Amino acid sequence: TQELLAGLSTQNRPSDQPARATKTPRTATGYTVGDRWNYQVVDKQRGEVVRNYTVRVDKLLPGGRWSTGINVIYDEHGRLVETSPANGDTRRYSPHALRWWPGMAVGDKREFEVELERLPQGGTSSLQKTSSDARVVAEETVSVPAGEFKVLRIEHKGSSRNVGSYGAGTFTHTIWYSPELRNAVAQEVRS
């Protein structure tokens, strides 16, 4: 399966306008209520846009975390921690979904161990463990529908397995992360 998440709203670009007299609340890492990123999910095998979605900072939470209006929680660095969609099937990532880390530079490497707990409403919970070797491969300029962005390309290579049931696989997850925007400009997942 291949997906490419692309497209990014310019709503959260730093402004060249002078600062207003009133201060907008923001996290220590710079997220502000109203920041938003618009994405397209593209099936690369068919060359079709599968869906569009928006990630928007709707609420600032203690500890620098923030949430969207659809019950999604991110940590202080914009990494996914929990989703609770309308169907009631909660997913919790510990410590967070595979993403980026503070202070990254080209050549940096990290190992990640992530647990994903699925808590279906009225069903049996399940656990998936993921291991990933990640490295910052390059500094690049990437072009998406919202424009061109200077990014760090992060490559995760790893495997995941279900605990207590059958199911395992390998994946590569490439992220084009913009330090200026504090979020991914594009991602590609192959599993």
Short mmCIF file of N, CA, C and O in Angstrom, two decimals, residues 113-185:
data_model
loop_
_atom_site.label_atom_id
_atom_site.label_comp_id
_atom_site.label_asym_id
_atom_site.label_seq_id
_atom_site.Cartn_x
_atom_site.Cartn_y
_atom_site.Cartn_z
N GLU A 113 10.45 2.84 19.73
CA GLU A 113 9.58 1.74 20.14
C GLU A 113 8.24 2.38 20.47
O GLU A 113 8.17 3.22 21.37
N VAL A 114 7.20 2.00 19.75
CA VAL A 114 5.88 2.60 19.94
C VAL A 114 4.86 1.50 20.16
O VAL A 114 4.89 0.47 19.48
N GLU A 115 3.98 1.71 21.12
CA GLU A 115 2.85 0.81 21.34
C GLU A 115 1.57 1.53 20.92
O GLU A 115 1.36 2.69 21.28
N LEU A 116 0.76 0.84 20.15
CA LEU A 116 -0.54 1.36 19.75
C LEU A 116 -1.61 0.48 20.38
O LEU A 116 -1.69 -0.72 20.08
N GLU A 117 -2.38 1.07 21.27
CA GLU A 117 -3.47 0.36 21.93
C GLU A 117 -4.78 0.77 21.27
O GLU A 117 -5.10 1.96 21.20
N ARG A 118 -5.50 -0.22 20.77
CA ARG A 118 -6.81 0.04 20.15
C ARG A 118 -7.88 -0.35 21.16
O ARG A 118 -7.88 -1.47 21.67
N LEU A 119 -8.80 0.58 21.42
CA LEU A 119 -9.86 0.37 22.40
C LEU A 119 -11.21 0.55 21.71
O LEU A 119 -11.80 1.62 21.78
N PRO A 120 -11.70 -0.49 21.00
CA PRO A 120 -12.98 -0.34 20.31
C PRO A 120 -14.13 -0.23 21.30
O PRO A 120 -14.13 -0.91 22.33
N GLN A 121 -15.08 0.62 20.98
CA GLN A 121 -16.25 0.78 21.84
C GLN A 121 -17.02 -0.53 21.85
O GLN A 121 -17.43 -1.04 20.82
N GLY A 122 -17.20 -1.11 23.04
CA GLY A 122 -17.94 -2.35 23.19
C GLY A 122 -17.21 -3.58 22.69
O GLY A 122 -17.79 -4.65 22.58
N GLY A 123 -15.92 -3.48 22.37
CA GLY A 123 -15.17 -4.62 21.85
C GLY A 123 -13.96 -4.93 22.70
O GLY A 123 -13.76 -4.38 23.78
N THR A 124 -13.14 -5.82 22.20
CA THR A 124 -11.93 -6.24 22.89
C THR A 124 -10.76 -5.38 22.45
O THR A 124 -10.57 -5.15 21.26
N SER A 125 -9.97 -4.92 23.40
CA SER A 125 -8.83 -4.08 23.07
C SER A 125 -7.73 -4.93 22.44
O SER A 125 -7.68 -6.15 22.61
N SER A 126 -6.84 -4.27 21.70
CA SER A 126 -5.70 -4.95 21.09
C SER A 126 -4.47 -4.06 21.20
O SER A 126 -4.58 -2.85 21.41
N LEU A 127 -3.32 -4.69 21.05
CA LEU A 127 -2.05 -3.97 21.19
C LEU A 127 -1.16 -4.31 20.01
O LEU A 127 -1.04 -5.47 19.62
N GLN A 128 -0.54 -3.28 19.45
CA GLN A 128 0.42 -3.46 18.36
C GLN A 128 1.72 -2.80 18.79
O GLN A 128 1.71 -1.67 19.29
N LYS A 129 2.84 -3.49 18.59
CA LYS A 129 4.15 -2.92 18.91
C LYS A 129 4.91 -2.67 17.62
O LYS A 129 4.96 -3.52 16.74
N THR A 130 5.51 -1.48 17.55
CA THR A 130 6.25 -1.06 16.37
C THR A 130 7.66 -0.67 16.77
O THR A 130 7.86 0.03 17.76
N SER A 131 8.63 -1.14 15.99
CA SER A 131 10.03 -0.74 16.16
C SER A 131 10.48 -0.06 14.88
O SER A 131 10.15 -0.52 13.78
N SER A 132 11.25 1.02 15.02
CA SER A 132 11.69 1.76 13.85
C SER A 132 13.08 2.32 14.06
O SER A 132 13.41 2.81 15.14
N ASP A 133 13.88 2.24 13.00
CA ASP A 133 15.15 2.96 12.95
C ASP A 133 14.89 4.17 12.08
O ASP A 133 14.45 4.04 10.93
N ALA A 134 15.12 5.35 12.62
CA ALA A 134 14.84 6.59 11.89
C ALA A 134 16.13 7.36 11.72
O ALA A 134 17.02 7.32 12.57
N ARG A 135 16.21 8.06 10.58
CA ARG A 135 17.36 8.95 10.38
C ARG A 135 16.94 10.13 9.53
O ARG A 135 16.02 10.04 8.72
N VAL A 136 17.61 11.24 9.78
CA VAL A 136 17.38 12.45 8.98
C VAL A 136 18.34 12.35 7.81
O VAL A 136 19.55 12.45 7.97
N VAL A 137 17.78 12.13 6.62
CA VAL A 137 18.57 11.82 5.44
C VAL A 137 19.11 13.05 4.73
O VAL A 137 20.25 13.07 4.28
N ALA A 138 18.28 14.09 4.62
CA ALA A 138 18.70 15.25 3.83
C ALA A 138 17.88 16.48 4.17
O ALA A 138 16.79 16.37 4.74
N GLU A 139 18.41 17.62 3.78
CA GLU A 139 17.65 18.86 3.78
C GLU A 139 17.27 19.09 2.32
O GLU A 139 18.12 19.00 1.44
N GLU A 140 15.98 19.33 2.06
CA GLU A 140 15.49 19.42 0.69
C GLU A 140 14.48 20.56 0.57
O GLU A 140 14.03 21.11 1.58
N THR A 141 14.12 20.86 -0.66
CA THR A 141 12.99 21.72 -0.95
C THR A 141 11.95 20.84 -1.62
O THR A 141 12.27 20.12 -2.56
N VAL A 142 10.74 20.84 -1.08
CA VAL A 142 9.68 20.00 -1.63
C VAL A 142 8.55 20.89 -2.12
O VAL A 142 8.27 21.93 -1.53
N SER A 143 7.92 20.46 -3.21
CA SER A 143 6.83 21.21 -3.80
C SER A 143 5.54 20.42 -3.64
O SER A 143 5.47 19.26 -4.04
N VAL A 144 4.53 21.03 -3.03
CA VAL A 144 3.20 20.44 -2.83
C VAL A 144 2.17 21.46 -3.30
O VAL A 144 2.53 22.58 -3.63
N PRO A 145 0.88 21.10 -3.35
CA PRO A 145 -0.12 22.06 -3.83
C PRO A 145 -0.09 23.42 -3.14
O PRO A 145 -0.45 24.43 -3.75
N ALA A 146 0.37 23.50 -1.91
CA ALA A 146 0.40 24.78 -1.19
C ALA A 146 1.65 25.60 -1.47
O ALA A 146 1.76 26.73 -1.01
N GLY A 147 2.62 25.03 -2.20
CA GLY A 147 3.83 25.78 -2.52
C GLY A 147 5.09 24.98 -2.26
O GLY A 147 5.06 23.77 -2.09
N GLU A 148 6.24 25.69 -2.20
CA GLU A 148 7.53 25.07 -1.95
C GLU A 148 7.94 25.32 -0.50
O GLU A 148 7.75 26.42 0.01
N PHE A 149 8.54 24.29 0.10
CA PHE A 149 8.94 24.38 1.50
C PHE A 149 10.31 23.76 1.70
O PHE A 149 10.62 22.73 1.11
N LYS A 150 11.14 24.38 2.55
CA LYS A 150 12.41 23.78 2.96
C LYS A 150 12.09 22.79 4.08
O LYS A 150 11.42 23.15 5.05
N VAL A 151 12.59 21.57 3.91
CA VAL A 151 12.22 20.50 4.83
C VAL A 151 13.42 19.64 5.18
O VAL A 151 14.45 19.68 4.52
N LEU A 152 13.24 18.84 6.23
CA LEU A 152 14.14 17.75 6.56
C LEU A 152 13.44 16.46 6.16
O LEU A 152 12.28 16.25 6.52
N ARG A 153 14.13 15.59 5.41
CA ARG A 153 13.54 14.30 5.03
C ARG A 153 13.96 13.27 6.06
O ARG A 153 15.14 13.01 6.26
N ILE A 154 12.96 12.69 6.71
CA ILE A 154 13.16 11.69 7.76
C ILE A 154 12.68 10.35 7.22
O ILE A 154 11.57 10.25 6.71
N GLU A 155 13.50 9.32 7.35
CA GLU A 155 13.11 7.99 6.91
C GLU A 155 13.05 7.05 8.11
O GLU A 155 14.02 6.89 8.83
N HIS A 156 11.86 6.46 8.29
CA HIS A 156 11.65 5.42 9.30
C HIS A 156 11.60 4.09 8.57
O HIS A 156 10.87 3.95 7.59
N LYS A 157 12.34 3.10 9.04
CA LYS A 157 12.25 1.73 8.50
C LYS A 157 12.06 0.84 9.71
O LYS A 157 12.80 0.92 10.68
N GLY A 158 11.02 -0.02 9.63
CA GLY A 158 10.77 -0.84 10.80
C GLY A 158 9.79 -1.95 10.56
O GLY A 158 9.46 -2.31 9.43
N SER A 159 9.30 -2.47 11.69
CA SER A 159 8.34 -3.57 11.65
C SER A 159 7.33 -3.38 12.77
O SER A 159 7.58 -2.68 13.75
N SER A 160 6.18 -4.02 12.60
CA SER A 160 5.16 -3.99 13.64
C SER A 160 4.58 -5.39 13.77
O SER A 160 4.62 -6.20 12.84
N ARG A 161 4.09 -5.66 14.97
CA ARG A 161 3.46 -6.96 15.23
C ARG A 161 2.33 -6.78 16.22
O ARG A 161 2.40 -5.92 17.11
N ASN A 162 1.31 -7.59 16.04
CA ASN A 162 0.20 -7.59 16.98
C ASN A 162 0.58 -8.45 18.17
O ASN A 162 1.22 -9.48 18.03
N VAL A 163 0.17 -8.04 19.35
CA VAL A 163 0.43 -8.79 20.58
C VAL A 163 -0.82 -9.58 20.92
O VAL A 163 -1.92 -9.01 21.01
N GLY A 164 -0.69 -10.90 21.07
CA GLY A 164 -1.83 -11.73 21.44
C GLY A 164 -2.70 -12.16 20.27
O GLY A 164 -3.73 -12.79 20.45
N SER A 165 -2.30 -11.81 19.04
CA SER A 165 -3.04 -12.24 17.85
C SER A 165 -2.08 -12.26 16.67
O SER A 165 -0.96 -11.76 16.76
N TYR A 166 -2.51 -12.84 15.58
CA TYR A 166 -1.68 -12.91 14.39
C TYR A 166 -1.62 -11.56 13.69
O TYR A 166 -2.57 -10.80 13.73
N GLY A 167 -0.52 -11.32 13.04
CA GLY A 167 -0.38 -10.11 12.24
C GLY A 167 0.96 -9.45 12.48
O GLY A 167 1.33 -9.20 13.63
N ALA A 168 1.70 -9.23 11.40
CA ALA A 168 2.99 -8.58 11.48
C ALA A 168 3.33 -8.05 10.10
O ALA A 168 2.75 -8.48 9.10
N GLY A 169 4.25 -7.11 10.04
CA GLY A 169 4.66 -6.57 8.76
C GLY A 169 5.82 -5.62 8.89
O GLY A 169 6.26 -5.30 9.99
N THR A 170 6.32 -5.19 7.74
CA THR A 170 7.40 -4.22 7.70
C THR A 170 6.91 -2.97 6.97
O THR A 170 5.91 -3.02 6.25
N PHE A 171 7.62 -1.88 7.15
CA PHE A 171 7.19 -0.62 6.52
C PHE A 171 8.38 0.31 6.33
O PHE A 171 9.43 0.15 6.97
N THR A 172 8.20 1.27 5.45
CA THR A 172 9.05 2.46 5.37
C THR A 172 8.10 3.65 5.43
O THR A 172 7.02 3.62 4.84
N HIS A 173 8.48 4.64 6.19
CA HIS A 173 7.64 5.82 6.38
C HIS A 173 8.58 7.02 6.21
O HIS A 173 9.46 7.25 7.02
N THR A 174 8.39 7.75 5.13
CA THR A 174 9.21 8.93 4.84
C THR A 174 8.38 10.17 5.16
O THR A 174 7.23 10.27 4.76
N ILE A 175 9.01 11.08 5.90
CA ILE A 175 8.34 12.31 6.32
C ILE A 175 9.18 13.49 5.84
O ILE A 175 10.39 13.52 6.06
N TRP A 176 8.54 14.44 5.18
CA TRP A 176 9.17 15.70 4.80
C TRP A 176 8.67 16.73 5.81
O TRP A 176 7.56 17.23 5.71
N TYR A 177 9.51 17.04 6.81
CA TYR A 177 9.13 17.87 7.95
C TYR A 177 9.66 19.29 7.79
O TYR A 177 10.84 19.50 7.53
N SER A 178 8.78 20.27 8.01
CA SER A 178 9.16 21.68 7.93
C SER A 178 9.36 22.23 9.35
O SER A 178 8.38 22.38 10.08
N PRO A 179 10.60 22.53 9.75
CA PRO A 179 10.81 23.14 11.07
C PRO A 179 10.07 24.48 11.20
O PRO A 179 9.57 24.81 12.27
N GLU A 180 9.97 25.24 10.11
CA GLU A 180 9.28 26.53 10.14
C GLU A 180 7.80 26.34 10.50
O GLU A 180 7.23 27.11 11.27
N LEU A 181 7.17 25.32 9.94
CA LEU A 181 5.74 25.08 10.15
C LEU A 181 5.46 24.12 11.30
O LEU A 181 4.31 23.91 11.67
N ARG A 182 6.50 23.49 11.83
CA ARG A 182 6.37 22.54 12.94
C ARG A 182 5.43 21.37 12.59
O ARG A 182 4.70 20.89 13.42
N ASN A 183 5.48 20.94 11.34
CA ASN A 183 4.62 19.83 10.92
C ASN A 183 5.14 19.25 9.61
O ASN A 183 6.01 19.84 8.97
N ALA A 184 4.57 18.12 9.24
CA ALA A 184 4.93 17.48 7.98
C ALA A 184 4.30 18.23 6.81
O ALA A 184 3.16 18.65 6.89
N VAL A 185 5.07 18.40 5.75
CA VAL A 185 4.56 18.96 4.52
C VAL A 185 4.03 17.80 3.66
O VAL A 185 3.05 17.94 2.96
#
